[in-house]
Structures are given as C-alpha cells and as structure tokens.
CSV table of C-alpha atoms in Angstrom, one decimal:
chain,number,residue,atom,x,y,z
A,1,MET,CA,93.0,-38.3,17.3
A,2,HIS,CA,89.4,-40.6,17.5
A,3,PHE,CA,87.7,-41.4,15.1
A,4,TRP,CA,85.2,-38.9,15.7
A,5,ASP,CA,87.3,-36.1,15.7
A,6,VAL,CA,88.5,-37.5,12.2
A,7,ALA,CA,85.3,-37.3,10.7
A,8,CYS,CA,84.2,-34.4,12.0
A,9,HIS,CA,87.6,-32.8,10.9
A,10,LYS,CA,87.5,-34.3,7.4
A,11,SER,CA,84.2,-32.9,6.8
A,12,ARG,CA,85.2,-29.3,7.8
A,13,SER,CA,87.9,-29.4,5.6
A,14,SER,CA,86.1,-30.1,2.7
A,15,GLY,CA,83.2,-27.7,3.0
A,16,SER,CA,80.5,-30.4,3.4
A,17,LEU,CA,78.1,-30.0,6.1
A,18,SER,CA,76.1,-32.8,5.0
A,19,SER,CA,79.4,-34.9,5.0
A,20,GLY,CA,79.8,-33.6,8.6
A,21,LYS,CA,76.0,-34.9,9.5
A,22,LYS,CA,76.6,-38.3,7.9
A,23,TYR,CA,79.3,-39.1,9.6
A,24,CYS,CA,78.6,-37.3,13.3
A,25,ARG,CA,75.4,-39.9,12.6
A,26,SER,CA,77.8,-43.0,12.0
A,27,GLY,CA,79.5,-42.1,15.8
A,28,LEU,CA,76.6,-41.3,17.5
A,29,ALA,CA,77.2,-44.3,19.8
A,30,MET,CA,80.9,-43.5,20.0
A,31,ALA,CA,81.0,-39.7,21.3
A,32,PRO,CA,77.9,-39.1,23.1
A,33,GLY,CA,79.1,-36.3,25.2
A,34,SER,CA,81.0,-34.4,22.4
A,35,SER,CA,79.4,-30.7,21.6
A,36,VAL,CA,79.7,-31.3,18.1
A,37,PHE,CA,77.3,-34.5,18.4
A,38,LYS,CA,74.7,-32.4,20.6
A,39,GLU,CA,74.7,-29.6,18.1
A,40,VAL,CA,74.1,-31.5,15.3
A,41,LEU,CA,71.6,-33.9,17.3
A,42,GLU,CA,69.7,-30.4,17.9
A,43,SER,CA,69.9,-29.7,14.4
A,44,HIS,CA,68.7,-33.0,13.1
A,45,LEU,CA,65.4,-32.7,15.5
A,46,MET,CA,65.0,-29.0,14.7
A,47,SER,CA,64.5,-30.3,11.4
A,48,SER,CA,62.6,-33.4,12.0
A,49,ASP,CA,60.3,-31.2,14.1
A,50,TYR,CA,59.4,-28.6,11.4
A,51,GLU,CA,59.2,-31.7,8.6
A,52,THR,CA,56.2,-33.3,11.3
A,53,GLY,CA,54.8,-30.2,11.9
A,54,LYS,CA,54.0,-28.9,7.9
A,55,ALA,CA,52.8,-32.9,8.0
A,56,LYS,CA,50.3,-32.3,10.5
A,57,SER,CA,49.4,-28.8,9.1
A,58,GLU,CA,49.1,-30.6,5.5
A,59,ALA,CA,47.1,-33.3,7.2
A,60,LYS,CA,44.5,-30.4,9.1
A,61,SER,CA,44.5,-28.8,6.5
A,62,ASN,CA,42.8,-31.6,3.9
A,63,ILE,CA,40.4,-32.7,6.4
A,64,THR,CA,39.4,-29.2,7.0
A,65,SER,CA,39.0,-29.2,3.2
A,66,THR,CA,37.0,-32.2,3.2
A,67,LYS,CA,34.7,-31.0,5.9
A,68,SER,CA,33.8,-28.0,4.0
A,69,SER,CA,32.8,-30.0,1.0
A,70,VAL,CA,30.7,-32.1,2.7
A,71,GLY,CA,28.7,-29.8,4.7
A,72,LEU,CA,27.9,-27.9,1.0
A,73,SER,CA,25.9,-30.9,0.6
A,74,GLY,CA,24.8,-31.9,4.3
A,75,LYS,CA,22.7,-30.8,6.6
A,76,SER,CA,25.4,-28.5,8.3
A,77,GLY,CA,26.1,-26.9,5.4
A,78,ILE,CA,23.1,-24.3,5.6
A,79,SER,CA,25.4,-21.5,5.6
A,80,SER,CA,27.5,-22.4,2.5
A,81,ASN,CA,24.0,-21.6,0.7
A,82,ASN,CA,23.6,-18.3,2.1
A,83,GLY,CA,23.8,-17.0,-1.7
A,84,VAL,CA,21.9,-19.4,-3.0
A,85,TYR,CA,19.2,-18.9,-0.6
A,86,GLU,CA,19.1,-15.2,-1.6
A,87,LEU,CA,18.5,-15.7,-4.8
A,88,LEU,CA,15.5,-17.4,-4.3
A,89,GLY,CA,14.1,-14.3,-2.3
A,90,CYS,CA,11.2,-12.4,-4.6
A,91,PRO,CA,12.7,-9.0,-4.7
A,92,VAL,CA,8.8,-7.6,-4.3
A,93,CYS,CA,7.5,-9.0,-1.5
A,94,LYS,CA,11.1,-10.5,0.4
A,95,ASN,CA,9.6,-13.9,0.5
A,96,LEU,CA,10.5,-17.2,-0.5
A,97,MET,CA,10.1,-18.1,-4.5
A,98,TYR,CA,8.1,-21.2,-5.2
A,99,PRO,CA,7.4,-22.8,-8.4
A,100,PRO,CA,6.2,-21.0,-10.9
A,101,ILE,CA,9.7,-18.8,-10.2
A,102,HIS,CA,9.3,-16.0,-13.2
A,103,GLN,CA,12.0,-14.2,-14.8
A,104,CYS,CA,12.0,-11.4,-17.7
A,105,PRO,CA,14.3,-11.7,-20.8
A,106,ASN,CA,17.0,-10.0,-18.7
A,107,GLY,CA,17.2,-12.6,-16.0
A,108,HIS,CA,15.7,-10.8,-13.0
A,109,THR,CA,13.2,-13.4,-10.9
A,110,LEU,CA,10.0,-12.7,-9.1
A,111,CYS,CA,7.6,-14.7,-7.6
A,112,SER,CA,4.1,-15.9,-9.1
A,113,HIS,CA,2.0,-13.3,-7.3
A,114,CYS,CA,4.0,-10.6,-7.5
A,115,LYS,CA,3.7,-10.8,-11.3
A,116,VAL,CA,0.3,-10.2,-11.1
A,117,GLU,CA,0.6,-6.8,-8.7
A,118,VAL,CA,3.5,-5.4,-10.9
A,119,HIS,CA,1.0,-5.8,-14.1
A,120,ASN,CA,3.9,-8.1,-15.7
A,121,ILE,CA,6.3,-5.5,-15.8
A,122,CYS,CA,9.9,-6.4,-14.6
A,123,PRO,CA,10.2,-4.1,-11.0
A,124,SER,CA,14.2,-4.2,-11.8
A,125,CYS,CA,14.2,-3.5,-15.5
A,126,HIS,CA,10.7,-2.5,-16.6
A,127,HIS,CA,10.3,-5.0,-18.9
A,128,ASP,CA,7.6,-7.3,-19.9
A,129,LEU,CA,8.0,-10.5,-18.2
A,130,GLY,CA,6.1,-12.4,-20.4
A,131,ASN,CA,5.6,-16.2,-19.1
A,132,ILE,CA,8.8,-17.1,-18.8
A,133,ARG,CA,9.9,-19.7,-16.0
A,134,CYS,CA,12.9,-19.8,-14.6
A,135,LEU,CA,13.6,-23.3,-14.5
A,136,ALA,CA,17.3,-23.4,-13.4
A,137,LEU,CA,16.3,-21.4,-9.9
A,138,GLU,CA,13.5,-24.0,-9.5
A,139,LYS,CA,15.8,-26.9,-9.6
A,140,VAL,CA,18.5,-25.5,-7.7
A,141,ALA,CA,15.5,-24.6,-4.8
A,142,GLU,CA,14.8,-28.3,-5.1
A,143,SER,CA,18.2,-29.5,-4.1
A,144,LEU,CA,18.6,-27.5,-0.9
A,145,GLU,CA,17.9,-28.2,2.3
A,146,LEU,CA,16.9,-25.5,5.4
A,147,PRO,CA,16.4,-25.4,8.8
A,148,CYS,CA,12.8,-24.2,10.1
A,149,ARG,CA,12.4,-20.0,10.3
A,150,TYR,CA,11.6,-20.9,14.0
A,151,GLN,CA,14.7,-22.4,14.7
A,152,SER,CA,15.6,-19.5,17.3
A,153,LEU,CA,11.9,-20.5,19.1
A,154,GLY,CA,13.4,-24.4,19.6
A,155,CYS,CA,12.4,-25.8,16.3
A,156,HIS,CA,15.3,-27.9,14.9
A,157,ASP,CA,14.7,-29.7,12.3
A,158,ILE,CA,15.7,-29.4,8.7
A,159,PHE,CA,13.6,-29.8,5.4
A,160,PRO,CA,13.8,-29.8,1.8
A,161,TYR,CA,13.3,-26.4,0.6
A,162,TYR,CA,9.8,-27.0,-1.3
A,163,THR,CA,8.1,-28.6,2.1
A,164,LYS,CA,9.5,-26.4,4.6
A,165,LEU,CA,6.8,-23.3,3.5
A,166,LYS,CA,4.2,-26.1,4.8
A,167,HIS,CA,5.7,-27.2,7.5
A,168,GLU,CA,5.9,-23.7,9.0
A,169,GLN,CA,2.4,-23.2,8.9
A,170,ASN,CA,2.1,-25.7,11.4
A,171,CYS,CA,5.2,-25.4,13.2
A,172,GLY,CA,4.2,-26.2,17.0
A,173,PHE,CA,7.1,-23.6,17.6
A,174,ARG,CA,5.4,-20.6,15.7
A,175,PRO,CA,4.8,-17.9,17.9
A,176,TYR,CA,1.1,-17.0,18.8
A,177,ASN,CA,-1.0,-13.7,17.9
A,178,CYS,CA,-2.3,-11.6,20.5
A,179,PRO,CA,-5.7,-12.8,21.5
A,180,TYR,CA,-7.0,-9.5,22.5
A,181,ALA,CA,-9.7,-8.5,20.4
A,182,GLY,CA,-10.5,-5.2,21.6
A,183,SER,CA,-8.0,-3.7,19.0
A,184,GLU,CA,-5.9,-5.0,16.0
A,185,CYS,CA,-2.7,-6.0,18.2
A,186,SER,CA,0.1,-7.0,16.2
A,187,VAL,CA,2.3,-8.5,19.1
A,188,MET,CA,3.2,-12.1,18.8
A,189,GLY,CA,5.0,-14.3,21.2
A,190,ASP,CA,4.6,-17.8,23.1
A,191,ILE,CA,2.3,-18.4,25.8
A,192,PRO,CA,4.2,-16.5,28.8
A,193,THR,CA,5.0,-13.7,26.5
A,194,LEU,CA,1.4,-12.9,25.6
A,195,VAL,CA,0.1,-13.5,29.3
A,196,ALA,CA,2.4,-10.9,30.8
A,197,HIS,CA,1.7,-8.7,27.3
A,198,LEU,CA,-2.4,-9.1,28.5
A,199,LYS,CA,-1.7,-8.2,31.9
A,200,ASP,CA,0.5,-5.5,31.7
A,201,ASP,CA,-0.2,-3.3,28.2
A,202,HIS,CA,-4.1,-4.4,28.0
A,203,LYS,CA,-4.8,-4.1,31.7
A,204,VAL,CA,-6.9,-7.7,31.2
A,205,ASP,CA,-8.1,-9.1,34.3
A,206,MET,CA,-6.6,-12.3,35.6
A,207,HIS,CA,-8.1,-14.9,37.7
A,208,ASP,CA,-7.1,-18.1,39.2
A,209,GLY,CA,-9.2,-21.1,39.2
A,210,CYS,CA,-11.9,-23.1,37.1
A,211,THR,CA,-15.2,-21.7,38.3
A,212,PHE,CA,-16.0,-18.1,37.6
A,213,ASN,CA,-18.9,-15.8,38.0
A,214,HIS,CA,-18.9,-12.4,35.9
A,215,ARG,CA,-21.8,-9.7,35.4
A,216,TYR,CA,-21.7,-7.3,32.5
A,217,VAL,CA,-23.6,-4.4,32.6
A,218,LYS,CA,-24.7,-1.6,30.1
A,219,ALA,CA,-26.6,1.3,30.7
A,220,ASN,CA,-27.2,1.8,27.0
A,221,PRO,CA,-27.5,-1.5,25.4
A,222,HIS,CA,-29.2,-0.4,21.9
A,223,GLU,CA,-26.6,1.9,21.3
A,224,VAL,CA,-24.1,-1.0,21.2
A,225,GLU,CA,-23.2,-3.1,17.8
A,226,ASN,CA,-19.9,-4.8,17.0
A,227,ALA,CA,-18.5,-4.4,20.1
A,228,THR,CA,-16.1,-6.6,22.4
A,229,TRP,CA,-16.5,-5.6,26.1
A,230,MET,CA,-14.4,-7.7,28.2
A,231,LEU,CA,-11.6,-10.4,28.1
A,232,THR,CA,-10.8,-12.3,31.3
A,233,VAL,CA,-7.6,-14.7,31.6
A,234,PHE,CA,-8.0,-17.6,33.9
A,235,ASN,CA,-5.6,-19.5,35.2
A,236,SER,CA,-6.3,-23.2,35.7
A,237,PHE,CA,-4.7,-26.7,36.1
A,238,GLY,CA,-1.6,-24.9,35.0
A,239,ARG,CA,-3.0,-23.4,31.4
A,240,HIS,CA,-4.8,-20.1,30.6
A,241,PHE,CA,-8.0,-19.7,28.7
A,242,CYS,CA,-9.5,-16.3,27.7
A,243,LEU,CA,-13.4,-15.6,28.1
A,244,HIS,CA,-14.7,-13.2,25.6
A,245,PHE,CA,-18.1,-11.5,25.6
A,246,GLU,CA,-19.0,-9.2,23.2
A,247,ALA,CA,-22.0,-7.8,21.4
A,248,PHE,CA,-22.5,-7.5,17.4
A,249,GLN,CA,-24.9,-8.4,14.6
A,250,LEU,CA,-26.1,-12.0,14.0
A,251,GLY,CA,-27.5,-11.2,10.4
A,252,SER,CA,-30.3,-8.7,11.4
A,253,ALA,CA,-30.4,-9.6,14.8
A,254,PRO,CA,-28.8,-7.7,17.7
A,255,VAL,CA,-27.1,-10.7,19.9
A,256,TYR,CA,-24.7,-11.0,22.9
A,257,MET,CA,-21.7,-13.8,23.0
A,258,ALA,CA,-19.8,-15.8,25.3
A,259,PHE,CA,-17.0,-18.3,24.5
A,260,LEU,CA,-13.7,-19.5,25.5
A,261,ARG,CA,-10.1,-19.7,24.1
A,262,PHE,CA,-7.0,-21.8,25.1
A,263,MET,CA,-3.7,-20.1,24.7
A,264,GLY,CA,-2.3,-23.2,23.3
A,265,ASP,CA,-2.5,-25.4,20.5
A,266,ASP,CA,-5.3,-27.4,19.3
A,267,ASN,CA,-4.5,-30.6,20.3
A,268,GLU,CA,-4.1,-29.6,24.0
A,269,ALA,CA,-7.0,-27.6,23.7
A,270,LYS,CA,-8.9,-30.8,23.3
A,271,LYS,CA,-8.0,-32.2,26.8
A,272,PHE,CA,-10.4,-29.5,28.8
A,273,SER,CA,-14.0,-28.4,28.4
A,274,TYR,CA,-16.0,-25.8,29.8
A,275,SER,CA,-19.6,-24.6,30.3
A,276,LEU,CA,-20.9,-21.5,30.4
A,277,GLU,CA,-24.7,-20.6,31.7
A,278,VAL,CA,-26.8,-17.4,32.0
A,279,GLY,CA,-30.4,-16.8,33.5
A,280,ALA,CA,-32.9,-15.1,35.6
A,281,ASN,CA,-36.6,-15.5,36.3
A,282,GLY,CA,-36.9,-19.2,36.3
A,283,ARG,CA,-35.3,-19.4,32.8
A,284,LYS,CA,-31.8,-20.6,32.1
A,285,LEU,CA,-29.6,-20.9,28.9
A,286,ILE,CA,-26.5,-23.3,29.1
A,287,TRP,CA,-23.5,-24.1,26.9
A,288,GLN,CA,-20.9,-26.8,27.2
A,289,GLY,CA,-18.2,-27.1,24.5
A,290,ILE,CA,-14.6,-27.6,24.0
A,291,PRO,CA,-12.7,-24.0,24.5
A,292,ARG,CA,-11.1,-23.2,20.8
A,293,SER,CA,-7.1,-22.6,20.6
A,294,ILE,CA,-6.0,-19.5,20.2
A,295,ARG,CA,-4.6,-20.7,16.9
A,296,ASP,CA,-8.3,-19.6,15.7
A,297,SER,CA,-8.4,-15.8,15.6
A,298,HIS,CA,-11.7,-14.4,17.9
A,299,ARG,CA,-13.6,-13.4,14.6
A,300,LYS,CA,-13.1,-16.9,13.3
A,301,VAL,CA,-14.3,-18.4,16.5
A,302,ARG,CA,-16.7,-16.0,16.7
A,303,ASP,CA,-18.6,-16.4,13.3
A,304,SER,CA,-18.5,-20.3,13.4
A,305,GLN,CA,-21.1,-19.2,16.9
A,306,ASP,CA,-19.0,-21.8,18.5
A,307,GLY,CA,-20.4,-20.3,22.3
A,308,LEU,CA,-23.5,-19.4,24.3
A,309,ILE,CA,-25.3,-16.8,22.2
A,310,ILE,CA,-28.0,-14.7,24.1
A,311,GLN,CA,-30.6,-13.1,22.0
A,312,ARG,CA,-30.7,-9.3,23.1
A,313,ASN,CA,-34.4,-9.6,23.9
A,314,LEU,CA,-34.0,-12.3,26.2
A,315,ALA,CA,-30.7,-11.1,27.3
A,316,LEU,CA,-32.9,-7.8,28.9
A,317,TYR,CA,-35.3,-9.8,30.2
A,318,PHE,CA,-32.7,-11.9,32.1
A,319,SER,CA,-31.6,-8.5,33.2
A,320,GLY,CA,-34.6,-7.7,34.8
A,321,GLY,CA,-36.5,-4.2,35.3
A,322,GLU,CA,-37.8,-1.8,32.4
A,323,ARG,CA,-35.6,-3.5,30.1
A,324,GLN,CA,-33.6,-0.6,29.5
A,325,GLU,CA,-30.0,-1.6,31.0
A,326,LEU,CA,-28.1,-4.5,29.9
A,327,LYS,CA,-27.4,-6.7,33.5
A,328,LEU,CA,-26.2,-10.0,33.0
A,329,ARG,CA,-24.4,-12.7,35.1
A,330,ILE,CA,-22.7,-15.7,33.1
A,331,THR,CA,-21.3,-18.4,35.7
A,332,GLY,CA,-18.8,-21.0,34.1
A,333,ARG,CA,-16.6,-24.0,34.9
A,334,ILE,CA,-13.3,-25.3,33.1
A,335,TRP,CA,-12.7,-29.1,33.6
A,336,ARG,CA,-10.0,-31.5,32.6
A,337,GLU,CA,-11.2,-34.0,30.3
A,338,GLU,CA,-9.8,-37.8,31.6
C-alpha cells in the first residue's frame, strides 16, 4: 500500500474529513492521478472560488456604499435630495420657497408671497401663522446644489439653491414666448418650434430675404383703436425677424407703429440693424434702429416707442385721395453689422 492510500485510508477510518484533506494535500505531488486526489482538489477549488466571490461581493458592496455617501453631498447626489427638495415646495403656489420661509405653530411651511395671499392663516391647519421663520429649512436649502430647471433643454449646470432662481431668470436655454401679438398666446418653445407654430397655427406670412415692401390697407381707419393688424416673419441671414404693424392710442393721439423684433436673445439681436421708410407726395419718414429681442414683450417694445411711429393724420395724407382710407406702403431692409 502506497503512502497516499494509507493516508486516505486512515482518514476515512477515523471519520475525519478534514484530516483526509490535510493528508491528501500533503501527498499532492505523490499521487496526482488518483480519483481521491481529483475529488479533494475540486472540493478545495470550489471552496476557494466561493471565498473569493464572497470577498469580491463584499468589496463591491463597500464601493457602492461609498459612492452613495459621496453622492449625498456631491453634485451627482441630486436624486438623493428629492425628499428635501419636495419640502421646499410651497403648498399653495407649488413654487420653491426662498427666505423668508414661514411656518405655523404646527410646523406647516409656506412662502412669504402666499403668506399674504392666505391672509396669514395656515392653509393646512387654519391656525394663525404669526411671524415664525423656519430657519432650519432655510439652512438646509442653503446646503443644496440643484440642476437648472431647463436641464432638458440643454442647460447642464449645477447651482447652489439660493442662486438657482437668479440663473433661471436669465438662462440662455429658457424657452421663448410666442411673439404673436394678436392674441394672448401661451405657447412657449425654442425658435424652430415657434416658427412652425406661427406658420401653422397663426397663419403668419413667411418671407425670405433682407428687404421688404408691405402695403397696409384699412377701409375705415377711424374705427381702429388698439388693434394689431399684421405680423410678418422674415428669414434673413439664417435668422428670423418679426415685423409688427399696429394702431393704438399714444396719449390722446391715434398713431400707427411699425417695428422689428429678433427671434433670439438680445446679444444676438445687436448684431443686426434695420430701417423702415414710409412716404408719399414728396414727403418721407425714415426709422433706423436695432431689432429688439422677443425676450422683450410686444407691449414693452410698443410702449417704449422703439420703432417707426406715424400720426394718423400724416398716415392718411400719405394714403392720398380723400383721406378716408388708409393705404400705407412701408419698405424696409435688414442688414448685419460688421
């Protein structure tokens, strides 16, 4: 009987499997071809694989745990702050709350604007609000870093909670309001979306080119007050411009006004200039200026009188005839400033 066989035989007789494993390992070089050797070796390898796999799993768990804890305080941890973020929402207006954040004696919070709107009565429990500040929530908000609300539109910056609102008011990715002035249109979007909206929904005339010649006709202009007559969109230099023409009261005087707005931000609008001209019978009025961005509302531009203004009597004189019908021809040009 070989040493290998004796060792394994003794281990079986004594009923000690661990002793058998010990002796078989010590005889590893002596009988590598035996079946017992293979059986014990496989058992040993399986045990090693299990131990190694367990160690890797624990290490991976530790790494994941570490990443999660880092995310709570880092910029990648925004989702972990969802609960706190929800606490900062005003229950009345649903907007985020900024100092001073008020609370009732029962701990219900709301923003300072809504505190006035609800007449100092808590909308949740109907207790008198008093003048209690929720300083703890204000402090928590100060520690947060949040993405811009226009993240889905392309802004991927992260901001401290108290500077986020200021950024969003001027974010270059915020959507534009529909520039159509003939109705209170609530559509918002990027420039391509608004161009398609103006064409399809408002049936606005679209023209290509940097020069234009438009005629505005009204059978009884004396009946017209505070009316938007026409919006035309021009595609010039690969950008879009809105030409407005309307009648309104300037003080007690009825006037007509034409002006141009740029479909984009103000810093881009300043790269262009335009001129408008109207006249007849040897008289002429000329306006030259910079198109205003559609970030400025139609009413804001009109009220600032930033455009070609024609008094009604002069407009009727330009129209010729018996001054009973408005027939104004306005020509214009758009150019890029070097």
